Amino acid sequence: MAELIFYSGTMDCGKSTLALQLDHNHRARGRVGRVFTSHDRAGQATLSSRLGLAVPATEVDDSLHFWEHVVTELTQGGRIDYLVCDEAQFYTRDQVEQLAKIADELDIDVFCFGILTDFRTRMFDGSARLVELADRMLPLQVEALCWCGERATHNARTEDGEMVTEGEVIVVGDVEDPQRPRPSVGYEVLCRRHHRRRMTAASAKAAALSPDVLPFP
């Protein structure tokens, strides 16, 4: 019986690498799959990992209807044994429900990969629905580490080196003042303690250089 499985973890814990490995292993055994992703670091229609590996993929935006997409391929004579769905946190709740329907009614395995919460520590819609519907939810075993060496549990966004906890999920630069340079936006994984303190690697280094600040953590 097919399953809907959700592999979850923070950034930098190897989700996309595992997705690529899983796809490779299934193809090596003669199974035929389809790969999907959304907002991959390498650009549209590509599933990539930080190790430099990449494969072509179908880009998922809000208009993609998984059920219709898969049924159309099957009725045209295609074969699909499994789906690999990376960056599933960006999928809509309805798209996740379609994936569950594909597993239940078409007997196609669905492997989803994604992070649970955004930089504001709020669950993504896609991840929340996967937690509710998945047959199995498997935390990735490779633990990302905070700058302090502790296990990282939270995803942080930085602008010009400072952590921010409010704003849109997708950042747009300051368009009010054309003379003001756009902020340098980055992401970092932190333990809960340093996420609560808004203490990134950059701010920790700056504090350590100040004689008026006690050593930490």
PDB file of C-alpha atoms in Angstrom:
ATOM      1  CA  MET A   1       0.000   0.000   0.000  1.00  0.00           C
ATOM      2  CA  ALA A   2       1.306   3.447  -0.946  1.00  0.00           C
ATOM      3  CA  GLU A   3       2.158   6.008   1.726  1.00  0.00           C
ATOM      4  CA  LEU A   4       2.395   9.752   2.163  1.00  0.00           C
ATOM      5  CA  ILE A   5       5.638  10.340   4.080  1.00  0.00           C
ATOM      6  CA  PHE A   6       6.884  13.684   5.371  1.00  0.00           C
ATOM      7  CA  TYR A   7      10.614  14.126   6.020  1.00  0.00           C
ATOM      8  CA  SER A   8      11.126  17.278   8.070  1.00  0.00           C
ATOM      9  CA  GLY A   9      13.958  19.259   9.613  1.00  0.00           C
ATOM     10  CA  THR A  10      15.519  22.694   9.831  1.00  0.00           C
ATOM     11  CA  MET A  11      17.498  24.325   7.069  1.00  0.00           C
ATOM     12  CA  ASP A  12      20.947  22.813   6.459  1.00  0.00           C
ATOM     13  CA  CYS A  13      19.976  19.327   7.660  1.00  0.00           C
ATOM     14  CA  GLY A  14      20.200  17.658   4.237  1.00  0.00           C
ATOM     15  CA  LYS A  15      16.550  17.444   3.140  1.00  0.00           C
ATOM     16  CA  SER A  16      17.228  18.054  -0.553  1.00  0.00           C
ATOM     17  CA  THR A  17      20.232  15.732  -0.488  1.00  0.00           C
ATOM     18  CA  LEU A  18      18.027  12.965   0.922  1.00  0.00           C
ATOM     19  CA  ALA A  19      15.356  13.700  -1.682  1.00  0.00           C
ATOM     20  CA  LEU A  20      17.933  13.291  -4.445  1.00  0.00           C
ATOM     21  CA  GLN A  21      19.278  10.094  -2.872  1.00  0.00           C
ATOM     22  CA  LEU A  22      15.797   8.628  -2.475  1.00  0.00           C
ATOM     23  CA  ASP A  23      14.973   9.376  -6.116  1.00  0.00           C
ATOM     24  CA  HIS A  24      18.254   7.790  -7.226  1.00  0.00           C
ATOM     25  CA  ASN A  25      17.678   4.645  -5.155  1.00  0.00           C
ATOM     26  CA  HIS A  26      14.168   4.095  -6.486  1.00  0.00           C
ATOM     27  CA  ARG A  27      15.215   4.669 -10.096  1.00  0.00           C
ATOM     28  CA  ALA A  28      18.096   2.237  -9.636  1.00  0.00           C
ATOM     29  CA  ARG A  29      15.507  -0.424  -8.768  1.00  0.00           C
ATOM     30  CA  GLY A  30      13.523   0.203 -11.915  1.00  0.00           C
ATOM     31  CA  ARG A  31      10.823   2.394 -10.417  1.00  0.00           C
ATOM     32  CA  VAL A  32       9.584   5.427 -12.323  1.00  0.00           C
ATOM     33  CA  GLY A  33       9.017   8.666 -10.467  1.00  0.00           C
ATOM     34  CA  ARG A  34       8.372  12.370 -10.838  1.00  0.00           C
ATOM     35  CA  VAL A  35      10.248  15.115  -9.004  1.00  0.00           C
ATOM     36  CA  PHE A  36       8.659  18.370  -7.835  1.00  0.00           C
ATOM     37  CA  THR A  37      10.071  21.386  -6.035  1.00  0.00           C
ATOM     38  CA  SER A  38       9.336  25.026  -5.261  1.00  0.00           C
ATOM     39  CA  HIS A  39      11.646  28.045  -4.889  1.00  0.00           C
ATOM     40  CA  ASP A  40      14.802  25.942  -5.086  1.00  0.00           C
ATOM     41  CA  ARG A  41      18.102  27.764  -4.526  1.00  0.00           C
ATOM     42  CA  ALA A  42      19.242  26.789  -8.049  1.00  0.00           C
ATOM     43  CA  GLY A  43      16.232  28.377  -9.727  1.00  0.00           C
ATOM     44  CA  GLN A  44      12.964  27.178 -11.168  1.00  0.00           C
ATOM     45  CA  ALA A  45      12.336  23.563 -12.205  1.00  0.00           C
ATOM     46  CA  THR A  46      15.446  22.236 -10.438  1.00  0.00           C
ATOM     47  CA  LEU A  47      15.934  20.144  -7.310  1.00  0.00           C
ATOM     48  CA  SER A  48      19.408  20.808  -5.947  1.00  0.00           C
ATOM     49  CA  SER A  49      21.449  20.231  -2.809  1.00  0.00           C
ATOM     50  CA  ARG A  50      24.252  22.214  -1.227  1.00  0.00           C
ATOM     51  CA  LEU A  51      26.574  19.344  -2.135  1.00  0.00           C
ATOM     52  CA  GLY A  52      26.328  20.390  -5.782  1.00  0.00           C
ATOM     53  CA  LEU A  53      23.923  17.684  -7.000  1.00  0.00           C
ATOM     54  CA  ALA A  54      20.854  18.614  -9.054  1.00  0.00           C
ATOM     55  CA  VAL A  55      18.114  17.063 -11.213  1.00  0.00           C
ATOM     56  CA  PRO A  56      15.366  18.580 -13.364  1.00  0.00           C
ATOM     57  CA  ALA A  57      12.027  18.950 -11.586  1.00  0.00           C
ATOM     58  CA  THR A  58       8.523  20.290 -12.078  1.00  0.00           C
ATOM     59  CA  GLU A  59       8.108  23.694 -10.442  1.00  0.00           C
ATOM     60  CA  VAL A  60       5.211  23.868  -7.995  1.00  0.00           C
ATOM     61  CA  ASP A  61       3.266  27.103  -7.822  1.00  0.00           C
ATOM     62  CA  ASP A  62      -0.231  27.685  -6.473  1.00  0.00           C
ATOM     63  CA  SER A  63      -1.793  26.838  -9.842  1.00  0.00           C
ATOM     64  CA  LEU A  64      -0.376  23.313 -10.055  1.00  0.00           C
ATOM     65  CA  HIS A  65      -3.041  20.658  -9.434  1.00  0.00           C
ATOM     66  CA  PHE A  66      -1.202  17.481  -8.461  1.00  0.00           C
ATOM     67  CA  TRP A  67      -4.185  15.160  -8.943  1.00  0.00           C
ATOM     68  CA  GLU A  68      -4.967  16.422 -12.461  1.00  0.00           C
ATOM     69  CA  HIS A  69      -1.264  16.471 -13.375  1.00  0.00           C
ATOM     70  CA  VAL A  70      -0.724  12.842 -12.373  1.00  0.00           C
ATOM     71  CA  VAL A  71      -4.022  11.513 -13.746  1.00  0.00           C
ATOM     72  CA  THR A  72      -3.352  13.186 -17.101  1.00  0.00           C
ATOM     73  CA  GLU A  73       0.028  11.463 -17.373  1.00  0.00           C
ATOM     74  CA  LEU A  74      -1.421   8.084 -16.419  1.00  0.00           C
ATOM     75  CA  THR A  75      -4.306   8.294 -18.879  1.00  0.00           C
ATOM     76  CA  GLN A  76      -1.815   9.133 -21.638  1.00  0.00           C
ATOM     77  CA  GLY A  77       0.026   5.894 -20.970  1.00  0.00           C
ATOM     78  CA  GLY A  78       2.666   7.157 -18.568  1.00  0.00           C
ATOM     79  CA  ARG A  79       3.916   5.198 -15.596  1.00  0.00           C
ATOM     80  CA  ILE A  80       4.372   6.737 -12.152  1.00  0.00           C
ATOM     81  CA  ASP A  81       5.401   4.691  -9.119  1.00  0.00           C
ATOM     82  CA  TYR A  82       6.303   7.520  -6.757  1.00  0.00           C
ATOM     83  CA  LEU A  83       6.538  11.289  -6.323  1.00  0.00           C
ATOM     84  CA  VAL A  84       9.403  13.193  -4.715  1.00  0.00           C
ATOM     85  CA  CYS A  85       8.143  16.570  -3.478  1.00  0.00           C
ATOM     86  CA  ASP A  86      10.814  18.909  -2.135  1.00  0.00           C
ATOM     87  CA  GLU A  87      10.239  22.280  -0.416  1.00  0.00           C
ATOM     88  CA  ALA A  88       6.760  21.023   0.491  1.00  0.00           C
ATOM     89  CA  GLN A  89       6.340  23.760   3.089  1.00  0.00           C
ATOM     90  CA  PHE A  90       5.523  26.107   0.201  1.00  0.00           C
ATOM     91  CA  TYR A  91       2.660  23.932  -1.096  1.00  0.00           C
ATOM     92  CA  THR A  92      -0.935  24.930  -0.395  1.00  0.00           C
ATOM     93  CA  ARG A  93      -3.125  22.921   1.971  1.00  0.00           C
ATOM     94  CA  ASP A  94      -5.225  21.825  -0.999  1.00  0.00           C
ATOM     95  CA  GLN A  95      -2.135  20.576  -2.851  1.00  0.00           C
ATOM     96  CA  VAL A  96      -1.153  18.463   0.160  1.00  0.00           C
ATOM     97  CA  GLU A  97      -4.664  16.997   0.218  1.00  0.00           C
ATOM     98  CA  GLN A  98      -4.240  16.121  -3.468  1.00  0.00           C
ATOM     99  CA  LEU A  99      -1.000  14.295  -2.639  1.00  0.00           C
ATOM    100  CA  ALA A 100      -2.780  12.280   0.042  1.00  0.00           C
ATOM    101  CA  LYS A 101      -5.487  11.388  -2.490  1.00  0.00           C
ATOM    102  CA  ILE A 102      -2.838  10.260  -4.984  1.00  0.00           C
ATOM    103  CA  ALA A 103      -1.350   7.898  -2.393  1.00  0.00           C
ATOM    104  CA  ASP A 104      -4.741   6.530  -1.341  1.00  0.00           C
ATOM    105  CA  GLU A 105      -6.538   6.203  -4.666  1.00  0.00           C
ATOM    106  CA  LEU A 106      -3.744   5.754  -7.206  1.00  0.00           C
ATOM    107  CA  ASP A 107      -1.429   3.681  -4.990  1.00  0.00           C
ATOM    108  CA  ILE A 108       1.531   5.972  -5.717  1.00  0.00           C
ATOM    109  CA  ASP A 109       4.100   6.597  -2.974  1.00  0.00           C
ATOM    110  CA  VAL A 110       4.529  10.280  -2.124  1.00  0.00           C
ATOM    111  CA  PHE A 111       7.729  11.430  -0.399  1.00  0.00           C
ATOM    112  CA  CYS A 112       7.600  15.027   0.854  1.00  0.00           C
ATOM    113  CA  PHE A 113      10.518  17.039   2.216  1.00  0.00           C
ATOM    114  CA  GLY A 114      10.303  20.380   3.983  1.00  0.00           C
ATOM    115  CA  ILE A 115      10.833  22.556   7.015  1.00  0.00           C
ATOM    116  CA  LEU A 116       8.124  23.025   9.631  1.00  0.00           C
ATOM    117  CA  THR A 117       8.320  26.693  10.567  1.00  0.00           C
ATOM    118  CA  ASP A 118       9.325  29.979   8.980  1.00  0.00           C
ATOM    119  CA  PHE A 119      11.663  32.634  10.400  1.00  0.00           C
ATOM    120  CA  ARG A 120       8.813  33.865  12.627  1.00  0.00           C
ATOM    121  CA  THR A 121       8.525  30.366  14.208  1.00  0.00           C
ATOM    122  CA  ARG A 122       5.093  29.924  12.595  1.00  0.00           C
ATOM    123  CA  MET A 123       4.194  26.743  10.753  1.00  0.00           C
ATOM    124  CA  PHE A 124       3.948  26.849   6.993  1.00  0.00           C
ATOM    125  CA  ASP A 125       0.510  25.896   5.665  1.00  0.00           C
ATOM    126  CA  GLY A 126       1.908  23.023   3.621  1.00  0.00           C
ATOM    127  CA  SER A 127       3.867  21.606   6.544  1.00  0.00           C
ATOM    128  CA  ALA A 128       0.922  21.925   8.920  1.00  0.00           C
ATOM    129  CA  ARG A 129      -1.335  19.951   6.577  1.00  0.00           C
ATOM    130  CA  LEU A 130       1.354  17.312   6.067  1.00  0.00           C
ATOM    131  CA  VAL A 131       1.655  16.857   9.836  1.00  0.00           C
ATOM    132  CA  GLU A 132      -2.114  16.315   9.923  1.00  0.00           C
ATOM    133  CA  LEU A 133      -2.318  13.907   6.962  1.00  0.00           C
ATOM    134  CA  ALA A 134       0.971  12.046   6.549  1.00  0.00           C
ATOM    135  CA  ASP A 135       1.087   8.309   7.229  1.00  0.00           C
ATOM    136  CA  ARG A 136       4.524   8.876   8.702  1.00  0.00           C
ATOM    137  CA  MET A 137       6.491  11.955   9.723  1.00  0.00           C
ATOM    138  CA  LEU A 138      10.242  11.341   9.893  1.00  0.00           C
ATOM    139  CA  PRO A 139      12.625  13.931  11.382  1.00  0.00           C
ATOM    140  CA  LEU A 140      15.928  13.951   9.541  1.00  0.00           C
ATOM    141  CA  GLN A 141      18.775  12.439  11.532  1.00  0.00           C
ATOM    142  CA  VAL A 142      21.458  14.898  10.430  1.00  0.00           C
ATOM    143  CA  GLU A 143      21.261  17.688  13.002  1.00  0.00           C
ATOM    144  CA  ALA A 144      22.038  21.244  11.962  1.00  0.00           C
ATOM    145  CA  LEU A 145      23.986  23.163  14.595  1.00  0.00           C
ATOM    146  CA  CYS A 146      23.597  26.648  16.007  1.00  0.00           C
ATOM    147  CA  TRP A 147      26.701  28.851  16.060  1.00  0.00           C
ATOM    148  CA  CYS A 148      27.070  27.945  19.762  1.00  0.00           C
ATOM    149  CA  GLY A 149      27.357  24.232  18.928  1.00  0.00           C
ATOM    150  CA  GLU A 150      23.949  23.212  20.264  1.00  0.00           C
ATOM    151  CA  ARG A 151      21.303  21.517  18.110  1.00  0.00           C
ATOM    152  CA  ALA A 152      19.587  24.070  15.860  1.00  0.00           C
ATOM    153  CA  THR A 153      15.802  23.979  16.045  1.00  0.00           C
ATOM    154  CA  HIS A 154      14.728  27.326  14.583  1.00  0.00           C
ATOM    155  CA  ASN A 155      15.176  29.065  11.241  1.00  0.00           C
ATOM    156  CA  ALA A 156      16.188  32.731  11.442  1.00  0.00           C
ATOM    157  CA  ARG A 157      16.217  35.482   8.842  1.00  0.00           C
ATOM    158  CA  THR A 158      18.828  38.235   8.985  1.00  0.00           C
ATOM    159  CA  GLU A 159      18.889  41.623   7.337  1.00  0.00           C
ATOM    160  CA  ASP A 160      22.252  43.358   7.303  1.00  0.00           C
ATOM    161  CA  GLY A 161      23.420  40.903   9.951  1.00  0.00           C
ATOM    162  CA  GLU A 162      20.523  41.558  12.343  1.00  0.00           C
ATOM    163  CA  MET A 163      17.847  38.963  13.027  1.00  0.00           C
ATOM    164  CA  VAL A 164      14.256  39.906  12.145  1.00  0.00           C
ATOM    165  CA  THR A 165      11.094  38.190  13.390  1.00  0.00           C
ATOM    166  CA  GLU A 166       8.391  40.106  11.537  1.00  0.00           C
ATOM    167  CA  GLY A 167       7.584  40.716   7.907  1.00  0.00           C
ATOM    168  CA  GLU A 168       6.510  38.915   4.770  1.00  0.00           C
ATOM    169  CA  VAL A 169       7.728  35.412   4.065  1.00  0.00           C
ATOM    170  CA  ILE A 170       9.272  36.812   0.860  1.00  0.00           C
ATOM    171  CA  VAL A 171      11.271  39.992   1.501  1.00  0.00           C
ATOM    172  CA  VAL A 172      11.015  42.993  -0.816  1.00  0.00           C
ATOM    173  CA  GLY A 173      13.613  45.754  -0.544  1.00  0.00           C
ATOM    174  CA  ASP A 174      12.875  49.330   0.549  1.00  0.00           C
ATOM    175  CA  VAL A 175      11.223  51.018  -2.435  1.00  0.00           C
ATOM    176  CA  GLU A 176      10.400  54.238  -0.579  1.00  0.00           C
ATOM    177  CA  ASP A 177      13.941  55.605  -0.771  1.00  0.00           C
ATOM    178  CA  PRO A 178      15.819  54.755  -3.988  1.00  0.00           C
ATOM    179  CA  GLN A 179      19.056  55.988  -2.389  1.00  0.00           C
ATOM    180  CA  ARG A 180      18.838  53.451   0.427  1.00  0.00           C
ATOM    181  CA  PRO A 181      20.634  50.201  -0.462  1.00  0.00           C
ATOM    182  CA  ARG A 182      18.590  47.044  -0.220  1.00  0.00           C
ATOM    183  CA  PRO A 183      19.260  45.031   2.927  1.00  0.00           C
ATOM    184  CA  SER A 184      21.496  42.005   2.674  1.00  0.00           C
ATOM    185  CA  VAL A 185      19.131  39.132   3.468  1.00  0.00           C
ATOM    186  CA  GLY A 186      20.336  35.799   4.772  1.00  0.00           C
ATOM    187  CA  TYR A 187      19.140  32.776   6.719  1.00  0.00           C
ATOM    188  CA  GLU A 188      20.677  31.011   9.677  1.00  0.00           C
ATOM    189  CA  VAL A 189      19.697  28.124  11.942  1.00  0.00           C
ATOM    190  CA  LEU A 190      19.732  28.744  15.686  1.00  0.00           C
ATOM    191  CA  CYS A 191      18.951  26.929  18.910  1.00  0.00           C
ATOM    192  CA  ARG A 192      15.776  28.110  20.636  1.00  0.00           C
ATOM    193  CA  ARG A 193      17.696  30.081  23.281  1.00  0.00           C
ATOM    194  CA  HIS A 194      19.607  32.187  20.784  1.00  0.00           C
ATOM    195  CA  HIS A 195      16.577  32.558  18.516  1.00  0.00           C
ATOM    196  CA  ARG A 196      14.681  34.004  21.507  1.00  0.00           C
ATOM    197  CA  ARG A 197      17.585  36.350  22.195  1.00  0.00           C
ATOM    198  CA  ARG A 198      17.868  37.237  18.490  1.00  0.00           C
ATOM    199  CA  MET A 199      21.539  36.371  18.736  1.00  0.00           C
ATOM    200  CA  THR A 200      23.001  35.334  15.384  1.00  0.00           C
ATOM    201  CA  ALA A 201      26.601  34.351  14.687  1.00  0.00           C
ATOM    202  CA  ALA A 202      27.329  37.903  13.519  1.00  0.00           C
ATOM    203  CA  SER A 203      25.798  39.600  16.556  1.00  0.00           C
ATOM    204  CA  ALA A 204      27.495  37.105  18.886  1.00  0.00           C
ATOM    205  CA  LYS A 205      30.873  37.930  17.358  1.00  0.00           C
ATOM    206  CA  ALA A 206      30.192  41.657  17.651  1.00  0.00           C
ATOM    207  CA  ALA A 207      29.195  41.276  21.303  1.00  0.00           C
ATOM    208  CA  ALA A 208      32.280  39.201  22.073  1.00  0.00           C
ATOM    209  CA  LEU A 209      34.479  41.994  20.738  1.00  0.00           C
ATOM    210  CA  SER A 210      32.912  44.504  23.128  1.00  0.00           C
ATOM    211  CA  PRO A 211      34.623  44.841  26.547  1.00  0.00           C
ATOM    212  CA  ASP A 212      31.284  45.846  28.089  1.00  0.00           C
ATOM    213  CA  VAL A 213      29.561  42.545  27.339  1.00  0.00           C
ATOM    214  CA  LEU A 214      30.015  39.397  29.388  1.00  0.00           C
ATOM    215  CA  PRO A 215      31.006  36.190  27.593  1.00  0.00           C
ATOM    216  CA  PHE A 216      28.142  33.948  26.432  1.00  0.00           C
ATOM    217  CA  PRO A 217      26.191  31.829  25.926  1.00  0.00           C
TER     218      PRO A 217
END
